[in-house]
mmCIF file of C-alpha atoms in Angstrom:
data_model
loop_
_atom_site.group_PDB
_atom_site.id
_atom_site.type_symbol
_atom_site.label_atom_id
_atom_site.label_comp_id
_atom_site.label_asym_id
_atom_site.label_seq_id
_atom_site.Cartn_x
_atom_site.Cartn_y
_atom_site.Cartn_z
ATOM 1 C CA MET A 268 -0.012 -0.038 -0.040
ATOM 2 C CA ILE A 269 1.298 3.402 -0.856
ATOM 3 C CA ASP A 270 0.343 6.462 1.231
ATOM 4 C CA TYR A 271 0.395 9.103 -1.643
ATOM 5 C CA ASN A 272 0.530 11.928 0.783
ATOM 6 C CA SER A 273 3.733 10.898 2.457
ATOM 7 C CA GLY A 274 5.149 8.391 0.033
ATOM 8 C CA GLN A 275 5.271 5.690 2.692
ATOM 9 C CA ILE A 276 4.983 2.157 1.630
ATOM 10 C CA THR A 277 3.416 -0.541 3.687
ATOM 11 C CA VAL A 278 3.988 -4.244 2.801
ATOM 12 C CA TYR A 279 1.516 -6.764 3.716
ATOM 13 C CA ASP A 280 2.390 -10.480 4.011
ATOM 14 C CA PHE A 281 -0.747 -12.401 2.828
ATOM 15 C CA ASP A 282 0.832 -15.916 3.306
ATOM 16 C CA ASN A 283 -0.512 -16.009 6.906
ATOM 17 C CA SER A 284 -3.932 -14.810 6.003
ATOM 18 C CA CYS A 285 -4.787 -18.320 4.642
ATOM 19 C CA PHE A 286 -4.852 -19.598 8.231
ATOM 20 C CA GLY A 287 -7.568 -17.208 9.188
ATOM 21 C CA TRP A 288 -10.086 -17.613 6.386
ATOM 22 C CA TYR A 289 -12.821 -18.504 8.844
ATOM 23 C CA MET A 290 -12.419 -15.078 10.364
ATOM 24 C CA PHE A 291 -12.807 -13.606 6.942
ATOM 25 C CA ASP A 292 -16.105 -15.430 6.512
ATOM 26 C CA LEU A 293 -17.349 -14.251 9.807
ATOM 27 C CA ALA A 294 -16.074 -10.680 9.409
ATOM 28 C CA SER A 295 -17.917 -10.552 6.099
ATOM 29 C CA ILE A 296 -21.133 -11.886 7.569
ATOM 30 C CA TRP A 297 -20.857 -9.357 10.348
ATOM 31 C CA GLY A 298 -20.468 -6.452 8.009
ATOM 32 C CA ASN A 299 -23.314 -7.643 5.805
ATOM 33 C CA GLY A 300 -25.434 -7.985 9.010
ATOM 34 C CA MET A 301 -24.718 -4.285 9.899
ATOM 35 C CA GLY A 302 -26.364 -3.344 6.638
ATOM 36 C CA TRP A 303 -29.740 -4.487 7.924
ATOM 37 C CA ILE A 304 -29.643 -2.319 11.050
ATOM 38 C CA GLN A 305 -27.207 0.624 10.285
ATOM 39 C CA PHE A 306 -29.873 3.302 9.999
ATOM 40 C CA GLU A 307 -31.548 2.444 13.435
ATOM 41 C CA PRO A 308 -30.945 5.622 15.469
ATOM 42 C CA ASP A 309 -31.208 3.705 18.817
ATOM 43 C CA ALA A 310 -27.786 2.235 19.634
ATOM 44 C CA GLU A 311 -29.175 -0.310 22.076
ATOM 45 C CA LYS A 312 -31.532 -1.606 19.349
ATOM 46 C CA ARG A 313 -28.555 -1.796 16.898
ATOM 47 C CA LYS A 314 -26.483 -3.648 19.459
ATOM 48 C CA LYS A 315 -29.303 -6.036 20.392
ATOM 49 C CA PHE A 316 -30.000 -6.790 16.707
ATOM 50 C CA MET A 317 -26.279 -7.597 16.077
ATOM 51 C CA GLU A 318 -25.995 -9.757 19.154
ATOM 52 C CA ASP A 319 -29.140 -11.786 18.191
ATOM 53 C CA TYR A 320 -27.951 -11.865 14.519
ATOM 54 C CA PHE A 321 -24.525 -13.141 15.284
ATOM 55 C CA GLU A 322 -25.693 -15.542 17.756
ATOM 56 C CA ILE A 323 -27.639 -17.258 15.009
ATOM 57 C CA VAL A 324 -24.875 -16.850 12.656
ATOM 58 C CA LEU A 325 -22.307 -18.495 15.041
ATOM 59 C CA ALA A 326 -24.755 -21.369 15.788
ATOM 60 C CA GLY A 327 -25.014 -22.196 12.073
ATOM 61 C CA TYR A 328 -21.332 -21.764 11.481
ATOM 62 C CA ARG A 329 -20.340 -23.953 14.313
ATOM 63 C CA PHE A 330 -22.815 -26.604 13.230
ATOM 64 C CA ARG A 331 -21.535 -26.551 9.675
ATOM 65 C CA SER A 332 -18.170 -25.109 9.937
ATOM 66 C CA GLN A 333 -17.332 -26.046 6.318
ATOM 67 C CA ILE A 334 -20.234 -23.916 4.930
ATOM 68 C CA ARG A 335 -19.077 -21.178 2.640
ATOM 69 C CA SER A 336 -21.197 -18.414 4.107
ATOM 70 C CA ASN A 337 -19.387 -15.576 2.329
ATOM 71 C CA PHE A 338 -19.815 -17.269 -1.001
ATOM 72 C CA MET A 339 -23.467 -17.861 -0.389
ATOM 73 C CA GLU A 340 -23.988 -14.148 0.619
ATOM 74 C CA ASN A 341 -22.188 -13.032 -2.497
ATOM 75 C CA ILE A 342 -24.227 -15.393 -4.765
ATOM 76 C CA ILE A 343 -27.538 -14.416 -3.244
ATOM 77 C CA ASP A 344 -26.573 -10.733 -3.550
ATOM 78 C CA ALA A 345 -25.635 -11.144 -7.174
ATOM 79 C CA PHE A 346 -29.109 -12.635 -8.009
ATOM 80 C CA GLU A 347 -30.872 -10.108 -5.859
ATOM 81 C CA VAL A 348 -29.195 -7.239 -7.709
ATOM 82 C CA MET A 349 -30.203 -8.745 -10.971
ATOM 83 C CA ARG A 350 -33.768 -9.126 -9.745
ATOM 84 C CA ASN A 351 -33.838 -5.525 -8.446
ATOM 85 C CA ASN A 352 -32.510 -4.264 -11.750
ATOM 86 C CA SER A 353 -35.117 -6.213 -13.695
ATOM 87 C CA GLU A 354 -32.301 -8.270 -15.414
ATOM 88 C CA GLU A 355 -32.666 -11.826 -16.324
ATOM 89 C CA PRO A 356 -30.702 -14.069 -13.843
ATOM 90 C CA GLU A 357 -27.448 -15.214 -15.448
ATOM 91 C CA CYS A 358 -24.038 -16.512 -14.299
ATOM 92 C CA ASP A 359 -21.021 -14.637 -15.411
ATOM 93 C CA GLU A 360 -17.509 -16.289 -14.991
ATOM 94 C CA GLU A 361 -16.928 -15.102 -11.433
ATOM 95 C CA LEU A 362 -20.489 -16.110 -10.193
ATOM 96 C CA SER A 363 -20.078 -19.511 -11.836
ATOM 97 C CA TYR A 364 -16.815 -19.926 -10.148
ATOM 98 C CA ARG A 365 -18.222 -19.013 -6.681
ATOM 99 C CA ILE A 366 -20.946 -21.609 -7.217
ATOM 100 C CA LYS A 367 -18.379 -24.258 -8.277
ATOM 101 C CA CYS A 368 -16.519 -23.634 -5.147
ATOM 102 C CA ILE A 369 -19.449 -24.543 -3.084
ATOM 103 C CA GLU A 370 -20.496 -27.427 -5.168
ATOM 104 C CA ASP A 371 -17.008 -28.988 -5.323
ATOM 105 C CA ASP A 372 -16.016 -27.958 -1.740
ATOM 106 C CA ILE A 373 -13.150 -25.808 -2.920
ATOM 107 C CA PRO A 374 -12.212 -23.670 0.097
ATOM 108 C CA TYR A 375 -11.833 -19.925 -0.083
ATOM 109 C CA MET A 376 -11.931 -19.507 -3.766
ATOM 110 C CA GLY A 377 -9.335 -22.152 -4.636
ATOM 111 C CA PHE A 378 -6.478 -20.736 -2.518
ATOM 112 C CA PHE A 379 -5.844 -24.098 -1.003
ATOM 113 C CA PRO A 380 -5.046 -27.461 -2.685
#
């Protein structure tokens, strides 16, 4: 990453990121869940919603830890966008690959053997 104001360069080592891909799934799900409640003005209601939401998410995730929750969310979102834009549902190359990862149990978009 380059900070264009200072010229400072930050190097990230992504080799270790493969060990925390479950966290990526959960972080993505958390972020997507916030979208459902983000405009609620009452902070306590937002907090309660997210606690309940994530309790359900974690229960399911623990039950089926191999589920590719992030893929599912992205696949569902892609079709929802098509529907909302009155488009015919179709799979482009990226969407087809995400579906293949779930069908063939390919973890995290094929980053692992």
